[in-house]
Amino acid sequence: MRRPFRLSPLKRLRDMRIRKKILLSNMVIILMLALAIGTAATTASRHYIQANTRELSARVIDQYSKNVDNHVKEFVSSTLFLLNDELLTHIVAGRDEGKGGDRYAVDFSRVSGLLYQYGNNNPSINSVTIMDRGGRLYWWQRPASGTEMNADTARGIATKAEALLAESGQGIYWSASLRGTDEVALSRYYLDMNQVNRNFGVIVFHLDRAYFMNLLSEGSIIQADNLLILNENDEPLFEGDAGLLAAIRASARAGARASSDEETMKIDGHPSLMLRSRSEETGWSVLCFIPMARLMEGTRILETMIAFICALFIFVAMAVAFWFSIGTTRDIKLLERTMRRVEDGDLTVKAIPAGKDEIGMLAVRFNMMVARINELVVRVSEERLAKQQAEYSVLLARINPHFLYNTLGMIRWFSRSRGQTEIESMVGALNGLLQSSIRRSGGMDTLGGELGNVRDYVHLQKIGYGDAFEVEYEVDEGLLDAQVPGFILQPLVENAIMHGLEISKGHGRIRIGAERRGTDIRISVEDNGIGMDPAFARELLASDRERRYPGLNGIGVRHVHERIRVLYGEPYGMSFDTAPGAGTTIILTMPYRREEGTG
């Protein structure tokens, strides 16, 4: 069964009449304005409520944050009493190593006793774990504090603590429990109090969550079920209600990274206001979450007013837009009728501007476009006729060189019959260049054919100059079948001989090279002549005025560059590497293409 064809909403919108589009656009604009006003009013109301809430609770949160800071500093200071214990430091420093195999058991018993005494004096401590630099472990645990500790558990705790301290680059680091319990952990290096830049290992304290909960006052805005404490790296240390841990973790972490101290977010699907206080001393953050339902009561009246204003704005917009669209679409329809006459081929038609607005200017531009199109049609016809005449002239011009080619062949035969081998060689080279010019001028040739033309040209020049210069060829045989524009190397070699080399000194050298560069071929003509200023070299390619060097077929250096650009595009062409007195290297870059019919 064939399914019915349905237009997409965007397609329907594009196909609407302009009048409907104007009506719809105005409705959307007014609706957006109404929503903006309503949003601004709602935001202002919420801001006022949040400001009042913050004013009432800011001092409570700040005071609680300061109490937390004091508790943190107090506990860190209390750990120094343990680090100052001479017996404990003597054992952890390993000063009794090597005194017997049972020494560790004795040391473990003595350390456990010391930690037991320390723990009883600090009821908030649930466990203490020590690992010295030799990997020996000592621990103590309060009997009713949770999972029973063993050597593997202690080593895991100490290893995690070492990693946290190394990653943070600090000597003390607060984190969540390192043994999977609902506790707060303090990890620090076991410092040598006589030489603080040296440590004997790590020591980890696990504190009961009551250490922070005892700071909460009954009836305060901060309660156990809406409290979250983060360390300086925004890692959770204390979650007041473990039942909300999964929901609070994602929302509170994002809120803790916000730039402001208050933000609205969802907790268990319900919007809540997050209040935050960050300590300048510890860098810790105290976050308190207050349900928005408790704060945003009484906003129904404001929402009703916003809906009424939106409806009023929409009604007014429809009336104004309908009146405005009548005048606008009338002028557009007149312009449309004129365009249809142009489609039928009438290029003499003109649109009459109805005013000086955008539609009137569109009519003026339309008239200019039609006149330009008419002019271009006439010009294309003239250029097509001129091209046909030029092709006919070129065909006639190529008839004459055949007579010269046949005459040179007769002179070569006559020189051979008279034993004039040098004249025969010169005429043969010239005959080859002329034959190649007739066959390839303006077309494509292989790199091997181009090098053959260069050899014929060099042969003629060396008859006149003798051994005043030498030409070297460094071309891979695999590149000889590469397709290149005809007569692009001979003008460059001619330029090097006529303008680059110091022939009178008799030590000229020209090197012709070719190599693959990815999908391109790079051909270079290098001489050891007088060189030129780089600015002048750039001017040869960039100047608008024509610069030609005398050569076969009148092909100059600049024309070689232009032919490559015309055939292959902007990235390709000619470049120079030259300096006064340092010779010149001309580099041609073009796509690598092989002759059809080759592998």
Coordinates of C-alpha atoms in Angstrom, one line a residue, residues 134-487:
G134 CA 60.4 0.3 54.3
G135 CA 56.8 -0.7 53.8
R136 CA 56.2 -1.9 57.4
L137 CA 52.7 -1.4 58.5
Y138 CA 51.3 -0.4 62.0
W139 CA 47.6 0.2 62.7
W140 CA 45.0 0.6 65.4
Q141 CA 41.2 0.4 65.1
R142 CA 38.5 1.3 67.5
P143 CA 36.6 -2.0 68.2
A144 CA 33.2 -0.7 67.2
S145 CA 34.2 1.4 64.2
G146 CA 33.3 -1.0 61.4
T147 CA 35.2 -3.6 59.3
E148 CA 38.0 -5.4 61.0
M149 CA 41.4 -4.3 59.7
N150 CA 44.2 -6.6 58.6
A151 CA 47.6 -6.2 56.8
D152 CA 46.0 -6.1 53.4
T153 CA 43.5 -3.5 54.4
A154 CA 46.2 -1.4 56.1
R155 CA 48.4 -1.6 53.0
G156 CA 45.6 -0.6 50.7
I157 CA 44.9 2.5 52.9
A158 CA 48.5 3.5 53.1
T159 CA 49.0 3.0 49.3
K160 CA 46.0 5.2 48.5
A161 CA 47.2 7.9 50.9
E162 CA 50.7 7.9 49.3
A163 CA 49.1 8.4 45.8
L164 CA 46.8 11.2 47.0
L165 CA 49.7 13.0 48.7
A166 CA 51.9 12.6 45.6
E167 CA 49.2 13.8 43.3
S168 CA 48.3 16.9 45.4
G169 CA 51.9 17.8 46.1
Q170 CA 50.9 18.7 49.7
G171 CA 52.0 17.3 53.0
I172 CA 48.4 17.0 54.3
Y173 CA 45.4 15.9 52.3
W174 CA 41.7 15.4 53.4
S175 CA 39.5 13.0 51.6
A176 CA 36.7 10.6 51.9
S177 CA 37.3 7.3 53.7
L178 CA 40.1 5.2 52.2
R179 CA 38.6 1.9 53.5
G180 CA 35.1 2.1 52.1
T181 CA 33.3 3.3 55.3
D182 CA 31.3 6.4 56.1
E183 CA 34.2 8.4 57.5
V184 CA 36.6 11.2 56.7
A185 CA 40.3 10.5 56.2
L186 CA 43.3 12.7 56.9
S187 CA 46.5 11.6 55.1
R188 CA 49.8 13.2 55.9
Y189 CA 53.5 12.4 55.7
Y190 CA 55.1 11.2 59.0
L191 CA 57.5 14.1 59.2
D192 CA 60.8 14.1 61.0
M193 CA 60.2 16.9 63.5
N194 CA 63.9 17.7 63.7
Q195 CA 64.2 17.9 60.0
V196 CA 60.8 18.8 58.4
N197 CA 62.0 18.3 54.8
R198 CA 62.4 14.6 55.6
N199 CA 59.7 12.0 56.3
F200 CA 59.6 8.5 57.6
G201 CA 56.4 7.4 55.7
V202 CA 52.7 8.1 55.8
I203 CA 50.1 8.1 58.5
V204 CA 46.3 8.0 57.9
F205 CA 43.6 9.0 60.4
H206 CA 39.9 8.0 59.9
L207 CA 37.4 10.2 61.7
D208 CA 33.8 9.5 62.5
R209 CA 31.3 11.7 60.7
A210 CA 30.0 12.8 64.1
Y211 CA 33.2 15.0 64.2
F212 CA 31.4 17.4 61.8
M213 CA 27.8 16.6 62.7
N214 CA 28.3 17.7 66.3
L215 CA 28.8 21.2 65.0
L216 CA 25.2 21.4 63.7
S217 CA 22.7 23.1 66.0
E218 CA 19.1 22.0 66.2
G219 CA 16.6 24.1 64.3
S220 CA 19.3 25.6 62.1
I221 CA 18.9 25.9 58.3
I222 CA 21.8 23.5 58.0
Q223 CA 20.8 19.9 58.9
A224 CA 22.2 16.5 58.3
D225 CA 19.9 15.8 55.4
N226 CA 20.9 18.9 53.3
L227 CA 24.6 19.2 54.0
L228 CA 27.6 18.5 51.8
I229 CA 31.3 19.3 52.5
L230 CA 33.8 19.4 49.7
N231 CA 37.6 19.6 50.0
E232 CA 39.8 22.1 48.1
N233 CA 39.6 19.8 45.0
D234 CA 35.8 19.7 45.1
E235 CA 35.8 16.1 46.3
P236 CA 33.1 15.1 48.8
L237 CA 34.2 14.6 52.4
F238 CA 30.9 14.5 54.2
E239 CA 27.4 13.7 52.9
G240 CA 24.8 14.5 55.6
D241 CA 22.2 12.0 54.4
A242 CA 23.7 8.9 52.9
G243 CA 20.4 8.1 51.2
L244 CA 20.8 11.1 49.0
L245 CA 24.4 10.4 48.1
A246 CA 23.7 9.3 44.5
A247 CA 21.5 12.3 43.7
I248 CA 23.6 14.9 45.5
R249 CA 26.9 13.8 44.0
A250 CA 26.1 14.7 40.4
S251 CA 24.2 17.9 41.1
A252 CA 26.4 19.2 44.0
R253 CA 29.6 18.6 42.1
A254 CA 28.4 20.7 39.2
G255 CA 27.1 23.4 41.6
A256 CA 30.4 23.4 43.6
R257 CA 32.2 24.4 40.4
A258 CA 29.9 27.3 39.6
S259 CA 31.2 30.8 39.9
S260 CA 28.3 32.1 42.1
D261 CA 27.6 31.1 45.7
E262 CA 24.0 30.1 45.0
E263 CA 22.3 28.1 42.2
T264 CA 19.1 26.3 41.5
M265 CA 19.4 22.6 40.7
K266 CA 17.4 19.3 41.0
I267 CA 17.8 16.9 43.9
D268 CA 15.9 13.7 43.5
G269 CA 13.9 15.4 40.8
H270 CA 12.9 18.3 42.9
P271 CA 14.3 21.8 42.4
S272 CA 16.4 23.1 45.3
L273 CA 18.4 26.2 46.1
M274 CA 22.1 25.6 46.7
L275 CA 23.9 27.9 49.1
R276 CA 27.6 27.7 49.3
S277 CA 30.3 29.0 51.6
R278 CA 33.9 28.6 50.6
S279 CA 36.7 28.8 53.2
E280 CA 39.7 31.0 52.4
E281 CA 41.9 29.1 54.8
T282 CA 41.3 25.5 53.9
G283 CA 39.6 26.0 50.5
W284 CA 36.8 23.7 51.6
S285 CA 33.2 24.3 50.5
V286 CA 30.1 23.9 52.7
L287 CA 26.9 23.4 50.5
C288 CA 23.4 23.5 51.9
F289 CA 20.4 22.5 49.7
I290 CA 17.0 24.1 50.4
P291 CA 13.9 22.8 48.5
M292 CA 12.5 25.5 46.2
A293 CA 9.0 24.3 47.0
R294 CA 9.4 25.9 50.4
L295 CA 10.8 29.1 49.0
M296 CA 8.7 29.7 45.9
E297 CA 5.2 29.6 47.4
G298 CA 2.9 32.4 46.3
T299 CA 4.2 32.7 42.7
R300 CA 0.9 31.5 41.1
I301 CA -0.5 35.0 40.8
L302 CA 2.6 36.1 39.0
E303 CA 2.3 33.2 36.5
T304 CA -1.4 34.1 35.8
M305 CA -0.5 37.7 35.1
I306 CA 2.2 36.6 32.7
A307 CA -0.2 34.4 30.8
F308 CA -2.7 37.3 30.5
I309 CA -0.1 39.7 29.1
C310 CA 1.1 37.1 26.6
A311 CA -2.4 36.6 25.3
L312 CA -2.9 40.4 25.0
F313 CA 0.3 40.9 23.2
I314 CA -0.5 38.1 20.7
F315 CA -3.9 39.6 19.9
V316 CA -2.4 43.1 19.3
A317 CA 0.4 41.6 17.2
M318 CA -2.1 39.7 14.9
A319 CA -4.0 42.9 14.2
V320 CA -0.9 45.0 13.5
A321 CA 0.8 42.3 11.4
F322 CA -2.3 41.8 9.3
W323 CA -2.5 45.4 8.4
F324 CA 1.3 45.7 7.7
S325 CA 1.4 42.6 5.5
I326 CA -1.3 43.9 3.1
G327 CA 1.0 46.8 1.9
T328 CA 4.1 44.7 1.9
T329 CA 2.8 41.8 -0.2
R330 CA 1.2 44.0 -2.8
D331 CA 4.6 45.4 -3.9
I332 CA 6.2 41.9 -3.8
K333 CA 3.5 40.6 -6.1
L334 CA 4.1 43.3 -8.7
L335 CA 7.9 42.5 -8.6
E336 CA 7.0 38.8 -9.1
R337 CA 5.0 39.5 -12.2
T338 CA 7.9 41.4 -13.7
M339 CA 10.3 38.5 -12.9
R340 CA 8.0 36.1 -14.8
R341 CA 8.3 38.2 -17.9
V342 CA 12.1 38.0 -17.6
E343 CA 11.8 34.2 -17.4
D344 CA 9.9 34.3 -20.7
G345 CA 13.0 35.9 -22.3
D346 CA 12.0 39.6 -22.2
L347 CA 15.2 41.3 -21.1
T348 CA 13.9 44.8 -21.8
V349 CA 11.3 44.8 -19.0
K350 CA 11.7 47.1 -16.0
A351 CA 10.2 46.9 -12.5
I352 CA 8.6 50.1 -11.2
P353 CA 9.8 50.9 -7.6
A354 CA 6.8 51.5 -5.3
G355 CA 8.8 53.4 -2.7
K356 CA 12.3 53.8 -1.2
D357 CA 12.1 51.0 1.3
E358 CA 13.8 47.6 0.9
I359 CA 11.3 46.4 -1.6
G360 CA 11.7 49.5 -3.7
M361 CA 15.5 49.1 -3.6
L362 CA 15.0 45.4 -4.6
A363 CA 13.2 46.6 -7.7
V364 CA 16.0 49.0 -8.6
R365 CA 18.6 46.2 -8.1
F366 CA 16.5 43.9 -10.2
N367 CA 16.5 46.4 -13.1
M368 CA 20.3 46.7 -12.8
M369 CA 20.6 42.9 -12.8
V370 CA 18.4 42.5 -15.9
A371 CA 20.4 45.2 -17.8
R372 CA 23.7 43.4 -16.8
I373 CA 22.4 40.1 -18.0
N374 CA 21.4 41.6 -21.3
E375 CA 24.9 43.1 -21.6
L376 CA 26.6 39.7 -20.8
V377 CA 24.5 37.9 -23.3
V378 CA 25.7 40.3 -26.0
R379 CA 29.3 40.0 -24.8
V380 CA 29.2 36.2 -24.8
S381 CA 28.0 36.2 -28.4
E382 CA 30.7 38.6 -29.4
E383 CA 33.4 36.6 -27.6
R384 CA 32.2 33.3 -29.2
L385 CA 32.6 34.9 -32.6
A386 CA 36.0 36.3 -31.8
K387 CA 37.1 32.8 -30.5
Q388 CA 36.1 31.2 -33.7
Q389 CA 38.1 33.8 -35.7
A390 CA 41.1 33.3 -33.4
E391 CA 41.0 29.5 -33.9
Y392 CA 40.9 30.0 -37.6
S393 CA 43.9 32.4 -37.5
V394 CA 45.9 29.8 -35.4
L395 CA 45.1 27.1 -37.9
L396 CA 46.5 29.3 -40.7
A397 CA 49.5 30.3 -38.7
R398 CA 50.5 26.7 -38.2
I399 CA 50.6 26.0 -41.9
N400 CA 53.7 28.2 -42.5
P401 CA 56.1 26.4 -40.1
H402 CA 55.7 23.2 -42.1
F403 CA 57.4 24.8 -45.0
L404 CA 60.4 25.8 -42.7
Y405 CA 60.5 22.3 -41.2
N406 CA 60.7 20.8 -44.7
T407 CA 63.4 23.2 -45.7
L408 CA 65.5 22.4 -42.7
G409 CA 65.2 18.8 -43.5
M410 CA 66.6 19.4 -47.0
I411 CA 69.5 21.4 -45.5
R412 CA 70.3 18.6 -43.1
W413 CA 70.3 16.1 -45.9
F414 CA 72.6 18.3 -48.0
S415 CA 75.0 18.8 -45.0
R416 CA 75.2 15.0 -44.5
S417 CA 75.9 14.4 -48.2
R418 CA 78.8 16.9 -48.0
G419 CA 80.2 15.5 -44.7
Q420 CA 79.4 18.6 -42.6
T421 CA 78.5 16.6 -39.5
E422 CA 78.5 19.7 -37.1
I423 CA 76.1 21.6 -39.4
E424 CA 73.9 18.4 -39.7
S425 CA 73.8 18.1 -35.9
M426 CA 72.8 21.8 -35.4
V427 CA 70.1 21.6 -38.0
G428 CA 68.9 18.3 -36.5
A429 CA 68.5 19.8 -33.1
L430 CA 66.8 22.9 -34.5
N431 CA 64.6 20.7 -36.6
G432 CA 63.6 18.7 -33.5
L433 CA 62.7 21.8 -31.5
L434 CA 60.6 23.2 -34.4
Q435 CA 58.8 19.8 -34.9
S436 CA 58.0 19.7 -31.2
S437 CA 56.8 23.3 -31.3
I438 CA 54.4 22.5 -34.1
R439 CA 53.1 19.4 -32.5
R440 CA 53.0 20.4 -28.7
S441 CA 52.9 24.2 -28.5
G442 CA 50.2 25.1 -26.0
G443 CA 49.3 21.4 -25.2
M444 CA 50.6 18.6 -22.9
D445 CA 53.8 16.6 -23.2
T446 CA 55.6 14.0 -21.1
L447 CA 58.5 15.0 -18.9
G448 CA 60.8 12.8 -21.0
G449 CA 59.7 14.8 -24.1
E450 CA 60.4 18.1 -22.3
L451 CA 63.9 16.9 -21.3
G452 CA 64.5 15.9 -25.0
N453 CA 63.6 19.5 -26.1
V454 CA 66.0 20.8 -23.4
R455 CA 68.8 18.5 -24.7
D456 CA 68.3 19.8 -28.3
Y457 CA 68.3 23.4 -27.1
V458 CA 71.4 22.9 -24.9
H459 CA 73.2 21.2 -27.9
L460 CA 72.6 24.3 -30.0
Q461 CA 73.8 26.6 -27.2
K462 CA 77.0 24.6 -26.5
I463 CA 78.0 24.9 -30.1
G464 CA 78.2 28.6 -29.6
Y465 CA 79.5 28.6 -25.9
G466 CA 81.6 25.5 -26.0
D467 CA 82.4 24.2 -22.5
A468 CA 81.4 27.5 -20.7
F469 CA 78.6 25.7 -18.9
E470 CA 77.4 22.1 -18.1
V471 CA 73.9 20.7 -17.7
E472 CA 73.2 17.9 -15.2
Y473 CA 70.0 15.8 -15.2
E474 CA 68.8 14.2 -12.0
V475 CA 65.5 12.8 -12.9
D476 CA 64.1 9.4 -11.9
E477 CA 63.2 7.2 -14.9
G478 CA 59.9 6.4 -13.3
L479 CA 58.9 10.1 -13.8
L480 CA 59.7 10.4 -17.5
D481 CA 56.1 9.5 -18.4
A482 CA 54.6 12.2 -16.2
Q483 CA 52.3 14.6 -18.0
V484 CA 53.4 18.3 -17.9
P485 CA 52.5 21.3 -20.0
G486 CA 54.5 21.6 -23.2
F487 CA 57.6 23.9 -23.4

